[in-house]
Coordinates of C-alpha atoms in Angstrom, one line a residue:
M500 CA -19.4 21.7 28.9
S501 CA -17.3 24.7 29.2
R502 CA -13.6 24.5 30.0
T503 CA -12.2 25.5 33.4
T504 CA -9.6 28.3 33.0
V505 CA -6.4 27.7 34.9
P506 CA -6.2 30.5 37.5
P507 CA -3.3 32.9 37.8
G508 CA -0.5 31.6 39.9
R509 CA -1.1 27.9 39.2
R510 CA 2.0 26.3 37.7
L511 CA 1.2 24.2 34.6
A512 CA 4.0 21.7 35.4
A513 CA 2.8 21.2 38.9
L514 CA -0.8 20.7 37.6
L515 CA 0.2 18.1 35.1
R516 CA 2.3 16.2 37.7
A517 CA -0.5 16.2 40.2
C518 CA -3.5 15.9 37.9
T519 CA -4.4 12.3 38.8
V520 CA -4.6 13.0 42.5
A521 CA -6.2 16.3 41.9
A522 CA -9.0 14.8 39.9
V523 CA -9.7 12.2 42.6
A524 CA -9.6 14.8 45.4
A525 CA -11.9 17.3 43.6
S526 CA -14.3 14.6 42.6
T527 CA -14.5 13.2 46.1
A528 CA -15.3 16.6 47.5
L529 CA -18.2 16.9 45.2
A530 CA -19.5 13.4 45.9
V531 CA -19.8 13.6 49.7
P532 CA -21.9 16.0 51.8
L533 CA -20.2 18.7 53.9
S534 CA -19.2 17.2 57.2
A535 CA -19.8 18.9 60.5
G536 CA -16.2 19.7 60.9
A537 CA -15.6 21.1 57.4
A538 CA -15.3 24.8 56.7
T539 CA -18.4 26.6 55.6
T540 CA -19.2 30.1 54.4
P541 CA -22.4 32.0 54.0
D542 CA -23.3 32.3 50.3
D543 CA -23.0 36.1 50.3
Q544 CA -19.6 36.2 52.1
P545 CA -16.1 35.8 50.6
I546 CA -14.1 32.7 51.4
T547 CA -11.5 33.6 54.1
A548 CA -7.9 32.5 54.4
A549 CA -8.9 30.8 57.7
Q550 CA -11.5 28.7 56.0
V551 CA -9.1 27.7 53.3
R552 CA -6.5 26.7 55.9
A553 CA -9.2 24.6 57.7
E554 CA -10.1 22.9 54.5
T555 CA -6.6 22.2 53.3
R556 CA -5.7 18.5 53.4
A557 CA -2.3 17.3 54.5
D558 CA -2.1 14.6 51.8
E559 CA -2.6 17.3 49.1
V560 CA 0.1 19.5 50.6
R561 CA 2.5 16.5 50.5
A562 CA 1.5 15.7 46.9
F563 CA 1.2 19.2 45.4
G564 CA 2.8 21.7 47.8
P565 CA 1.0 24.4 49.7
E566 CA 0.0 26.6 46.8
E567 CA -1.8 23.8 44.9
A568 CA -3.3 22.3 48.0
G569 CA -4.7 25.7 48.9
Y570 CA -6.2 26.1 45.5
L571 CA -8.0 22.7 45.8
A572 CA -9.3 23.7 49.2
W573 CA -10.6 27.0 47.9
Q574 CA -12.2 25.2 44.9
R575 CA -14.1 22.8 47.2
L576 CA -15.4 25.7 49.3
E577 CA -16.5 27.6 46.2
R578 CA -18.4 24.7 44.7
R579 CA -20.2 24.0 48.0
A580 CA -21.3 27.6 48.2
A581 CA -22.5 27.5 44.6
L582 CA -24.5 24.3 45.3
R583 CA -26.1 25.9 48.4
E584 CA -26.9 29.1 46.4
A585 CA -28.5 27.1 43.6
A586 CA -30.6 25.1 46.2
H587 CA -31.7 28.4 47.9
T588 CA -32.7 29.8 44.5
R589 CA -34.9 26.9 43.7
A590 CA -36.3 26.8 47.3
E591 CA -37.3 30.5 46.9
G592 CA -39.3 29.8 43.7
G593 CA -36.4 29.9 41.1
P594 CA -35.0 29.4 38.6
D595 CA -35.7 33.0 37.6
N596 CA -33.6 34.5 40.4
G597 CA -30.6 36.2 38.8
Y598 CA -32.1 36.2 35.3
P599 CA -35.8 37.2 35.6
L600 CA -38.5 36.0 33.3
P601 CA -39.3 39.5 31.9
I602 CA -35.7 39.7 30.5
R603 CA -36.2 36.3 28.7
V604 CA -39.5 37.5 27.2
H605 CA -38.2 40.9 26.1
R606 CA -35.1 39.3 24.5
L607 CA -37.2 36.9 22.4
E608 CA -39.5 39.8 21.4
M609 CA -36.6 41.9 20.3
L610 CA -35.0 39.0 18.3
T611 CA -38.3 38.2 16.6
K612 CA -39.0 41.8 15.7
T613 CA -35.5 42.6 14.3
Q614 CA -35.5 39.3 12.3
A615 CA -38.7 40.3 10.6
E616 CA -37.5 43.8 9.9
I617 CA -34.1 42.8 8.5
N618 CA -35.3 39.9 6.4
K619 CA -37.8 42.0 4.4
K620 CA -35.1 43.1 2.0
F621 CA -34.0 39.5 1.1
D622 CA -35.7 37.9 -1.9
P623 CA -36.5 34.3 -0.9
S624 CA -35.9 33.0 -4.4
V625 CA -32.3 34.3 -4.1
F626 CA -31.5 34.1 -0.4
G627 CA -34.0 31.7 1.0
K628 CA -36.3 32.3 4.0
F629 CA -36.6 31.5 7.7
T630 CA -39.9 30.1 8.6
D631 CA -40.9 27.9 11.6
Y632 CA -39.6 28.6 15.1
F633 CA -40.8 26.2 17.8
T634 CA -40.0 24.6 21.1
S635 CA -38.2 21.3 21.7
P636 CA -37.7 19.2 24.8
E637 CA -34.0 18.9 24.0
Y638 CA -31.2 21.5 23.5
G639 CA -29.8 19.6 20.5
D640 CA -26.1 20.1 21.3
H641 CA -25.5 16.9 19.5
V642 CA -27.6 15.9 16.4
A643 CA -27.8 13.1 13.9
L644 CA -30.1 12.8 10.9
L645 CA -31.2 9.2 10.7
P646 CA -32.1 7.0 7.6
T647 CA -35.7 6.9 8.9
G648 CA -35.9 10.7 8.3
K649 CA -36.1 11.4 12.1
V650 CA -33.4 13.5 13.9
L651 CA -31.7 12.3 17.0
L652 CA -31.1 15.1 19.5
F653 CA -29.1 14.7 22.7
S654 CA -27.2 16.6 25.4
F655 CA -27.6 16.7 29.2
E656 CA -30.0 17.3 32.0
P657 CA -29.2 20.9 33.1
V658 CA -28.1 21.8 36.6
E659 CA -28.7 25.6 36.1
T660 CA -31.3 27.7 34.2
D661 CA -29.5 31.0 34.5
P662 CA -27.8 31.6 31.2
T663 CA -25.0 33.6 32.9
Q664 CA -24.0 30.3 34.6
E665 CA -22.8 26.9 33.4
P666 CA -25.9 24.7 32.8
A667 CA -24.1 21.5 32.1
P668 CA -22.8 19.2 34.8
T669 CA -19.3 19.2 33.5
N670 CA -17.7 19.4 37.0
I671 CA -20.4 17.4 38.8
I672 CA -20.1 13.7 39.5
G673 CA -22.8 11.3 40.5
S674 CA -26.5 11.2 39.7
A675 CA -26.8 14.8 38.5
N676 CA -24.3 14.1 35.8
K677 CA -26.6 12.5 33.2
G678 CA -27.6 12.6 29.6
R679 CA -30.9 12.8 27.7
A680 CA -32.0 12.2 24.2
Y681 CA -35.1 12.7 22.0
L682 CA -36.2 11.9 18.5
W683 CA -37.9 14.6 16.4
D684 CA -40.0 13.3 13.5
P685 CA -40.4 16.2 11.0
S686 CA -43.3 14.3 9.3
Q687 CA -45.3 14.8 12.6
G688 CA -44.9 18.6 12.5
T689 CA -43.7 20.9 15.3
G690 CA -45.9 20.1 18.3
P691 CA -45.2 17.9 21.3
G692 CA -46.4 14.8 19.5
A693 CA -43.5 15.1 17.1
F694 CA -40.9 14.4 19.8
K695 CA -40.2 11.0 21.5
P696 CA -37.8 10.5 24.5
V697 CA -35.2 7.9 23.8
P698 CA -33.1 8.0 27.0
P699 CA -29.6 6.5 26.9
P700 CA -28.9 3.3 28.9
N701 CA -28.2 3.7 32.6
V702 CA -24.5 3.4 33.5
T703 CA -22.3 3.4 36.6
L704 CA -19.1 5.3 35.9
D705 CA -15.8 5.1 37.6
D706 CA -16.3 8.3 39.5
G707 CA -16.4 7.1 43.1
T708 CA -20.1 7.5 43.6
A709 CA -21.7 4.3 42.3
A710 CA -24.5 6.4 40.9
N711 CA -26.6 4.6 38.3
R712 CA -27.9 7.3 35.9
P713 CA -28.6 7.8 32.1
A714 CA -25.3 7.8 30.4
P715 CA -23.7 11.3 30.3
F716 CA -22.7 11.0 26.7
F717 CA -22.7 14.8 26.1
C718 CA -19.2 16.0 25.0
A719 CA -18.9 12.7 23.0
G720 CA -17.9 12.2 19.3
H721 CA -20.0 10.4 16.8
S722 CA -20.4 9.2 13.2
Y723 CA -22.4 6.8 11.2
L724 CA -21.7 3.0 11.1
A725 CA -21.7 1.2 7.7
N726 CA -25.2 -0.1 8.4
G727 CA -26.7 3.3 9.1
M728 CA -26.6 3.2 12.9
V729 CA -24.9 5.9 14.9
G730 CA -21.7 5.2 16.9
I731 CA -21.2 7.5 19.9
F732 CA -17.9 7.4 21.8
G733 CA -16.8 9.2 25.0
G734 CA -18.7 11.6 27.2
N735 CA -18.5 13.4 30.5
L736 CA -17.1 11.6 33.5
G737 CA -17.4 14.7 35.6
G738 CA -14.9 16.7 37.6
N739 CA -11.6 18.4 37.1
G740 CA -12.6 20.8 34.4
G741 CA -13.8 18.1 31.9
A742 CA -12.9 14.5 32.3
G743 CA -13.6 11.9 29.7
A744 CA -15.9 8.9 30.0
K745 CA -15.0 5.6 28.3
L746 CA -18.5 5.1 26.9
S747 CA -19.1 3.2 23.6
L748 CA -22.7 3.3 22.5
I749 CA -24.8 2.6 19.4
F750 CA -28.2 4.0 18.5
D751 CA -30.4 1.9 16.2
P752 CA -32.6 4.2 14.1
W753 CA -35.1 1.4 13.3
T754 CA -35.7 0.0 16.7
E755 CA -35.0 3.4 18.3
S756 CA -33.0 1.8 21.0
W757 CA -29.5 2.0 22.5
T758 CA -26.8 -0.7 22.8
R759 CA -23.8 -0.3 25.2
N760 CA -20.6 -1.9 24.0
P761 CA -17.5 -2.6 26.1
D762 CA -15.8 0.6 27.3
M763 CA -12.9 2.1 25.4
S764 CA -9.4 1.8 27.0
V765 CA -9.3 5.6 27.7
G766 CA -11.8 8.2 28.6
R767 CA -12.6 10.9 25.9
W768 CA -14.2 14.3 26.5
Y769 CA -14.5 16.2 23.2
P770 CA -13.2 13.5 20.8
S771 CA -13.8 13.3 17.1
V772 CA -14.9 10.2 15.2
V773 CA -14.8 9.5 11.4
T774 CA -15.9 6.5 9.3
G775 CA -13.4 5.4 6.7
A776 CA -13.7 3.7 3.4
D777 CA -13.4 0.3 5.1
G778 CA -16.5 1.1 7.1
R779 CA -14.7 1.2 10.4
Q780 CA -14.7 4.2 12.7
L781 CA -11.5 5.9 14.0
I782 CA -11.8 7.7 17.3
M783 CA -9.2 10.4 18.1
S784 CA -8.4 12.9 20.8
G785 CA -10.5 14.0 23.7
Q786 CA -9.5 14.8 27.3
S787 CA -8.8 11.6 29.2
E788 CA -10.5 10.3 32.4
I789 CA -7.9 12.3 34.4
G790 CA -9.4 15.7 33.4
W791 CA -8.8 18.9 31.5
G792 CA -5.3 19.3 30.1
T793 CA -4.7 15.6 29.4
P794 CA -5.7 15.0 25.8
T795 CA -5.1 11.4 24.8
P796 CA -3.0 10.6 21.7
I797 CA -4.4 7.0 21.5
V798 CA -6.4 6.2 18.4
E799 CA -9.0 3.5 18.7
R800 CA -11.1 1.7 16.1
F801 CA -14.6 0.3 15.9
P802 CA -15.3 -2.5 15.0
A803 CA -12.0 -3.9 16.1
K804 CA -9.8 -5.3 13.3
K805 CA -10.6 -8.9 14.3
D806 CA -14.3 -8.2 14.0
P807 CA -16.2 -7.9 10.7
V808 CA -17.8 -4.7 9.5
V809 CA -21.6 -5.0 9.8
F810 CA -23.5 -3.9 6.7
D811 CA -26.8 -5.5 7.7
S812 CA -29.1 -2.7 9.0
K813 CA -31.0 -5.3 11.2
K814 CA -27.9 -6.3 13.1
V815 CA -26.3 -4.2 15.8
P816 CA -22.4 -4.4 15.8
K817 CA -21.2 -5.6 19.2
G818 CA -17.7 -5.8 20.6
P819 CA -14.9 -3.8 21.9
V820 CA -12.7 -1.2 20.2
D821 CA -9.1 -1.9 19.5
R822 CA -6.0 0.3 19.3
F823 CA -5.0 1.7 15.9
G824 CA -1.3 1.3 15.0
A825 CA -0.5 5.0 15.0
D826 CA -1.1 7.7 17.6
A827 CA -2.7 11.2 17.0
P828 CA -0.9 13.6 19.4
F829 CA -3.4 16.5 19.1
T830 CA -3.1 18.9 22.0
T831 CA -6.5 20.4 21.5
D832 CA -9.9 18.6 21.3
Y833 CA -12.4 18.0 18.5
P834 CA -10.1 17.9 15.5
Q835 CA -11.6 17.9 12.1
L836 CA -11.4 14.5 10.5
F837 CA -12.2 13.5 6.9
S838 CA -12.0 10.4 4.8
L839 CA -11.0 11.6 1.3
N840 CA -11.0 9.8 -2.0
D841 CA -7.5 8.3 -1.6
G842 CA -8.9 6.2 1.2
K843 CA -6.9 8.0 3.8
I844 CA -8.1 9.9 6.9
Y845 CA -7.1 13.5 7.2
G846 CA -6.8 14.8 10.8
L847 CA -6.8 18.6 10.8
G848 CA -6.1 20.0 14.3
R849 CA -6.9 23.4 15.6
V850 CA -3.2 24.0 16.3
P851 CA -1.7 25.0 12.9
N852 CA 1.2 22.6 12.9
Q853 CA -0.9 19.6 14.0
Q854 CA -2.1 18.4 10.6
W855 CA -1.7 14.7 9.8
V856 CA -2.8 12.0 7.4
F857 CA -3.5 8.5 8.5
D858 CA -3.4 5.4 6.4
P859 CA -6.0 2.8 7.6
K860 CA -4.3 0.0 5.6
T861 CA -0.8 0.4 7.0
E862 CA -1.9 2.0 10.3
T863 CA 0.6 4.8 9.9
R864 CA 0.6 8.6 10.3
A865 CA 2.4 11.2 8.1
D866 CA 2.8 14.9 8.5
L867 CA 1.0 17.5 6.5
P868 CA 2.2 21.1 6.1
T869 CA 1.4 23.7 8.7
R870 CA -1.9 25.5 8.0
P871 CA -1.2 29.2 7.3
D872 CA -3.6 30.5 9.9
N873 CA -3.8 34.2 10.6
L874 CA -3.7 33.9 14.4
A875 CA -3.3 36.9 16.7
P876 CA 0.0 37.2 18.6
G877 CA 0.0 34.9 21.5
V878 CA -2.9 32.8 20.2
M879 CA -1.9 29.2 19.7
N880 CA -4.8 27.6 18.0
R881 CA -8.1 28.2 16.2
N882 CA -11.3 28.0 18.1
Y883 CA -14.2 25.7 17.1
G884 CA -15.1 26.4 13.5
S885 CA -16.5 24.4 10.6
A886 CA -14.9 22.4 7.8
V887 CA -16.2 20.7 4.7
A888 CA -14.9 18.2 2.2
L889 CA -15.5 20.1 -1.0
P890 CA -17.6 18.5 -3.8
N891 CA -15.5 16.9 -6.5
G892 CA -17.9 15.2 -8.9
P893 CA -18.3 11.4 -9.1
K894 CA -14.8 10.8 -7.8
G895 CA -15.6 12.0 -4.3
P896 CA -13.9 14.7 -2.3
D897 CA -10.1 15.2 -2.5
S898 CA -9.9 18.6 -0.7
V899 CA -11.1 20.2 2.5
L900 CA -12.0 23.8 3.3
I901 CA -11.5 25.1 6.9
L902 CA -13.8 27.9 7.9
G903 CA -14.3 30.0 11.0
G904 CA -12.7 29.4 14.4
N905 CA -11.1 32.8 14.4
N906 CA -13.2 36.0 15.0
A907 CA -10.3 38.1 13.7
D908 CA -9.8 36.3 10.4
P909 CA -12.6 36.0 7.7
N910 CA -10.3 34.0 5.4
T911 CA -11.0 30.3 4.6
Y912 CA -8.2 27.8 4.1
K913 CA -8.1 25.0 1.6
L914 CA -6.1 21.7 1.8
S915 CA -5.7 20.2 -1.7
G916 CA -3.0 17.9 -3.0
G917 CA -1.3 17.9 0.4
K918 CA -0.8 21.7 0.3
W919 CA -2.6 24.6 2.0
S920 CA -3.8 27.8 0.4
K921 CA -5.7 30.8 1.5
D922 CA -9.2 30.7 0.0
T923 CA -11.9 33.3 -0.5
P924 CA -12.9 35.2 2.7
R925 CA -16.3 35.5 4.3
A926 CA -17.7 38.9 5.4
F927 CA -16.2 38.6 8.9
G928 CA -14.6 36.1 11.2
R929 CA -16.7 34.0 13.4
T930 CA -16.4 30.9 15.6
Q931 CA -18.9 28.1 16.4
D932 CA -20.3 28.3 12.9
D933 CA -21.8 25.4 10.9
T934 CA -21.2 25.2 7.2
L935 CA -23.4 23.0 5.0
I936 CA -23.1 21.7 1.4
F937 CA -26.3 22.2 -0.5
P938 CA -27.5 19.7 -3.1
D939 CA -26.3 22.1 -5.9
G940 CA -22.8 22.0 -4.4
N941 CA -22.8 25.5 -3.0
L942 CA -21.9 26.2 0.6
F943 CA -24.0 27.8 3.3
T944 CA -22.8 29.1 6.7
I945 CA -25.2 29.6 9.6
N946 CA -24.7 30.2 13.4
G947 CA -21.6 31.6 15.0
S948 CA -20.3 33.9 17.8
Y949 CA -17.3 35.8 19.0
D950 CA -15.8 33.1 21.1
I951 CA -16.8 30.0 23.2
R952 CA -19.1 31.5 25.7
D953 CA -18.7 35.0 24.4
Y954 CA -21.3 36.3 22.0
G955 CA -19.5 39.6 21.7
N956 CA -20.1 41.2 25.1
G957 CA -18.1 39.1 27.5
L958 CA -18.1 35.6 28.9
Y959 CA -21.5 34.2 30.0
N960 CA -23.3 37.3 28.7
P961 CA -26.1 36.2 26.4
N962 CA -26.4 39.7 24.8
A963 CA -25.1 38.9 21.4
D964 CA -23.4 40.9 18.6
L965 CA -26.4 40.3 16.3
K966 CA -24.2 40.3 13.1
Y967 CA -23.5 36.6 13.9
R968 CA -27.2 35.8 13.1
Q969 CA -26.6 36.6 9.4
V970 CA -26.1 33.6 7.1
E971 CA -23.5 33.5 4.3
M972 CA -23.6 31.7 1.0
R973 CA -20.8 30.6 -1.3
D974 CA -21.2 29.8 -5.0
K975 CA -19.1 27.6 -7.2
E976 CA -16.8 30.4 -8.0
G977 CA -16.0 30.8 -4.3
T978 CA -17.8 34.1 -3.9
W979 CA -19.5 34.7 -0.6
K980 CA -22.6 36.8 0.0
L981 CA -24.5 37.7 3.2
G982 CA -28.1 36.6 3.5
P983 CA -31.1 36.8 6.0
V984 CA -30.7 36.5 9.8
Q985 CA -31.9 33.7 12.0
R986 CA -34.0 34.4 15.0
L987 CA -31.7 33.1 17.8
P988 CA -28.0 33.9 17.7
R989 CA -26.6 30.4 18.2
G990 CA -22.9 29.9 19.0
Y991 CA -21.4 27.3 21.2
H992 CA -23.0 23.9 20.7
S993 CA -25.1 25.1 17.7
N994 CA -26.0 22.7 14.9
A995 CA -27.6 22.7 11.5
V996 CA -28.9 19.7 9.5
I997 CA -30.2 19.4 5.9
L998 CA -33.4 17.4 5.9
P999 CA -34.5 15.0 3.1
D1000 CA -37.1 17.5 2.0
G1001 CA -34.3 20.1 1.4
R1002 CA -35.1 22.3 4.4
V1003 CA -32.5 23.2 7.1
M1004 CA -33.1 22.5 10.7
I1005 CA -31.2 24.7 13.2
T1006 CA -30.8 24.0 16.9
G1007 CA -28.3 23.8 19.7
D1008 CA -26.7 26.4 22.0
E1009 CA -28.3 25.8 25.4
L1010 CA -27.4 29.2 26.8
Q1011 CA -29.2 31.2 24.0
Q1012 CA -32.2 28.8 24.3
I1013 CA -32.3 29.3 28.1
A1014 CA -31.9 33.1 27.8
N1015 CA -34.8 33.4 25.4
N1016 CA -37.2 30.9 26.9
P1017 CA -40.4 32.6 28.1
N1018 CA -41.6 29.4 29.8
I1019 CA -38.4 28.4 31.6
K1020 CA -40.2 26.2 34.1
T1021 CA -41.6 23.9 31.5
E1022 CA -39.9 20.8 30.1
N1023 CA -39.5 22.5 26.7
G1024 CA -36.0 24.0 27.2
G1025 CA -34.9 23.9 23.6
T1026 CA -35.9 25.4 20.3
I1027 CA -35.7 24.5 16.6
E1028 CA -35.7 27.0 13.7
I1029 CA -36.3 26.1 10.0
Y1030 CA -34.7 27.7 7.1
E1031 CA -35.9 27.2 3.5
P1032 CA -33.1 27.6 1.0
W1033 CA -33.6 29.6 -2.2
Y1034 CA -34.4 26.4 -4.2
L1035 CA -37.7 26.0 -2.2
H1036 CA -38.8 29.4 -3.6
S1037 CA -37.8 28.9 -7.2
G1038 CA -40.7 27.1 -8.9
A1039 CA -41.6 23.4 -9.4
R1040 CA -39.1 20.9 -8.1
P1041 CA -38.1 17.6 -9.9
K1042 CA -39.6 14.5 -8.5
L1043 CA -37.8 11.3 -7.4
D1044 CA -40.5 8.6 -7.3
S1045 CA -38.5 5.4 -6.5
V1046 CA -35.1 4.0 -5.7
P1047 CA -33.7 0.5 -5.2
G1048 CA -35.0 -1.1 -2.0
N1049 CA -31.8 -3.1 -1.6
G1050 CA -28.3 -1.9 -1.1
V1051 CA -26.4 -0.5 -4.1
R1052 CA -23.0 -1.9 -4.8
Y1053 CA -20.1 0.3 -5.9
N1054 CA -19.3 1.0 -9.6
R1055 CA -22.6 -0.4 -10.7
S1056 CA -25.6 0.9 -12.7
F1057 CA -28.9 1.2 -10.9
N1058 CA -32.3 2.5 -11.9
V1059 CA -34.6 5.2 -10.3
T1060 CA -37.9 6.6 -11.6
S1061 CA -39.0 10.2 -12.0
S1062 CA -42.3 11.5 -13.3
T1063 CA -40.4 14.6 -14.2
E1064 CA -37.6 12.9 -16.0
K1065 CA -37.2 15.6 -18.7
Q1066 CA -36.6 18.2 -15.9
V1067 CA -33.7 16.2 -14.4
T1068 CA -30.1 17.2 -15.3
R1069 CA -28.1 16.0 -12.3
A1070 CA -28.2 13.3 -9.6
V1071 CA -26.4 13.7 -6.3
L1072 CA -25.7 11.6 -3.2
M1073 CA -25.4 13.4 0.1
S1074 CA -24.4 11.9 3.4
P1075 CA -26.6 12.8 6.4
I1076 CA -25.2 15.1 9.0
T1077 CA -24.2 14.2 12.6
S1078 CA -22.5 17.1 14.3
T1079 CA -21.4 18.8 17.5
H1080 CA -19.1 21.7 18.3
A1081 CA -18.9 22.7 14.6
V1082 CA -17.5 19.2 13.7
D1083 CA -19.2 17.0 11.2
T1084 CA -17.0 14.3 9.8
A1085 CA -19.8 12.7 7.7
Q1086 CA -21.1 15.4 5.4
R1087 CA -20.3 14.5 1.8
H1088 CA -21.5 15.5 -1.7
V1089 CA -20.9 13.0 -4.6
E1090 CA -22.2 13.5 -8.1
L1091 CA -23.7 10.5 -10.0
Q1092 CA -23.5 10.1 -13.7
I1093 CA -26.8 9.7 -15.6
T1094 CA -25.9 7.1 -18.1
K1095 CA -29.4 6.3 -19.7
R1096 CA -32.9 7.6 -19.9
Q1097 CA -35.9 5.5 -20.9
G1098 CA -39.4 6.8 -20.2
N1099 CA -39.6 7.8 -16.6
Q1100 CA -36.6 5.7 -15.7
L1101 CA -33.1 7.0 -15.2
T1102 CA -30.0 4.8 -15.0
L1103 CA -27.4 6.1 -12.6
Q1104 CA -23.8 5.0 -12.0
S1105 CA -22.9 4.4 -8.4
P1106 CA -19.7 5.8 -6.9
P1107 CA -16.5 4.0 -8.2
S1108 CA -15.5 2.7 -4.8
A1109 CA -15.8 3.2 -1.0
N1110 CA -13.0 5.7 -1.2
A1111 CA -15.4 8.1 -3.0
A1112 CA -18.2 7.4 -0.6
P1113 CA -17.8 5.3 2.5
P1114 CA -20.5 2.6 3.0
G1115 CA -23.7 3.7 4.6
Y1116 CA -26.9 5.5 3.9
Y1117 CA -27.1 8.6 1.6
M1118 CA -29.8 10.9 0.5
L1119 CA -30.3 10.8 -3.3
F1120 CA -31.4 14.1 -4.9
L1121 CA -32.4 14.8 -8.5
L1122 CA -31.7 18.3 -9.7
D1123 CA -32.9 20.5 -12.6
A1124 CA -30.7 22.8 -14.7
K1125 CA -31.1 25.7 -12.1
G1126 CA -29.9 23.4 -9.3
V1127 CA -33.4 23.0 -7.7
P1128 CA -33.4 19.5 -6.0
S1129 CA -36.2 17.0 -5.6
E1130 CA -37.1 15.7 -2.2
A1131 CA -34.5 13.0 -1.3
K1132 CA -34.9 9.3 -0.9
W1133 CA -32.5 7.0 1.0
V1134 CA -30.0 4.8 -0.8
K1135 CA -27.7 2.4 0.9
L1136 CA -24.1 1.9 -0.3
D1137 CA -22.2 -1.2 0.6
A1138 CA -20.0 -3.9 -0.8
T1139 CA -22.4 -6.8 -0.3
S1140 CA -25.9 -5.5 -1.2
A1141 CA -27.0 -7.6 1.8
G1142 CA -30.4 -6.8 3.3
S1143 CA -33.0 -4.2 2.4
L1144 CA -34.2 -1.0 3.9
P1145 CA -35.9 -1.9 7.2

């Protein structure tokens, strides 16, 4: 899943002119076995100039020139040597060779001990508390909280278990390039019985291998459909530093099954997806099927404009995507996308001057001001960092806060009224962080690192600067404070999800999970950690006893019951979280007015329109005067009230 750095001496212009042929050539080299006449090299010997000359192909010289053709030849030789070395490691009893088991054991012991020592000074009623830490069969690089209360976790089948190497099959084509997925049911606890495999459908990609394998949907983008299902678009085609698959998939939370829809028109590796007020998903950016360095400007839409939006939770939307009327020329991947209360989609790129607003009704794009990022000289864009649509009462969010993505800049940046401003800083800059909105409206940042594969001590070195383990909290006045530390330092591919019971689930970052796994040869390669916010250590919680079983229409009154009605002062709808790479386009906090009280019954006013809260499933929390929330129950917002909770 990591990006291939362009080596010194390669000319960008030549690479872009030749990228189509280069992708095919490199992919073909990986797909076929080494022939008897091809150049070979012992695993412990450097590749020689003579071997590169023997491997150089005449057609590549004609297409690229000798420099580029020589690089492609060297790349093929290097990959073959790496594959042979990995095979030898496993044949000799690996995968501990290169990163022995005692180091994994000692690392986890150190992290466990230091966490306990540091967190003694933090009062749980003020700062919250880290509790459970347990194994998982899945890394959780992609997550989605489902309306059933279960969590969908998915990523890839690893090709490497040495955390100083790339474990994902980013540059591998064929049968080894495959995805995997599991469900975690929090109601079943933390043991093996709480996890269920839900493998994606088998697919054959246009990679020249005809391999039929579980869909490699890692590196995809995702958001919630209007009926509560999860739409997943893109993935890893394999080869050329990160090439995009054209996959279009839907996960049904109630049948716990997958549906494959017709492919998109373009491959997408690292795209972003957002659901608008109309219930349709817009899909933007991502590296194309050609490979790294070819982000697509094409915006696609699901369902297509000719197809109706499906609100019925018992019906899987089927059909192709279509092309949106405006393009999104992001030059970097995973832009932050938000549907705000004016009904428009805000696309906030990692390059400061790539900030746009899209109108789903007119299918047009307009410029936003350049974000005033504090980037170092020569740095062109922010790294992966979090962003949230800020709470704004019953009207729904009208502003966005950009956080992280720059280890040298602790400031946060707010977009409001079409203008940017510098907002209150955190304690230090960090990338790969996840920022959550708590039910009381305060913000909470967890996870983070120095850079993409750099935890503070160099690329692919899992020894982390441990300051990134420390959480940060922001109150309504915008003041940040540092809190306790998590056990694992999670950076690239880390995730955090607020569960319906108010706890926070933390997972992701396969390198740290691999580096701290004392049982690396088992199937449990991942870990999950649980954080209990302050409100779970602050006395009795309000109770939410019942909510409507059918969908709730907009701008309507609806009734809920609470056996602690006198304790309740606020009601809040919160969208579930589906995230990857610090991008979560769904997270939303919408206040509901309490218009009437009668006995144990509260009458609430639903959001005024889909602009305030796009259709779909939300968690409803009741809060007391201190901001302590009840456990949530699921409420479905739609324009038809068709169907009931399955």
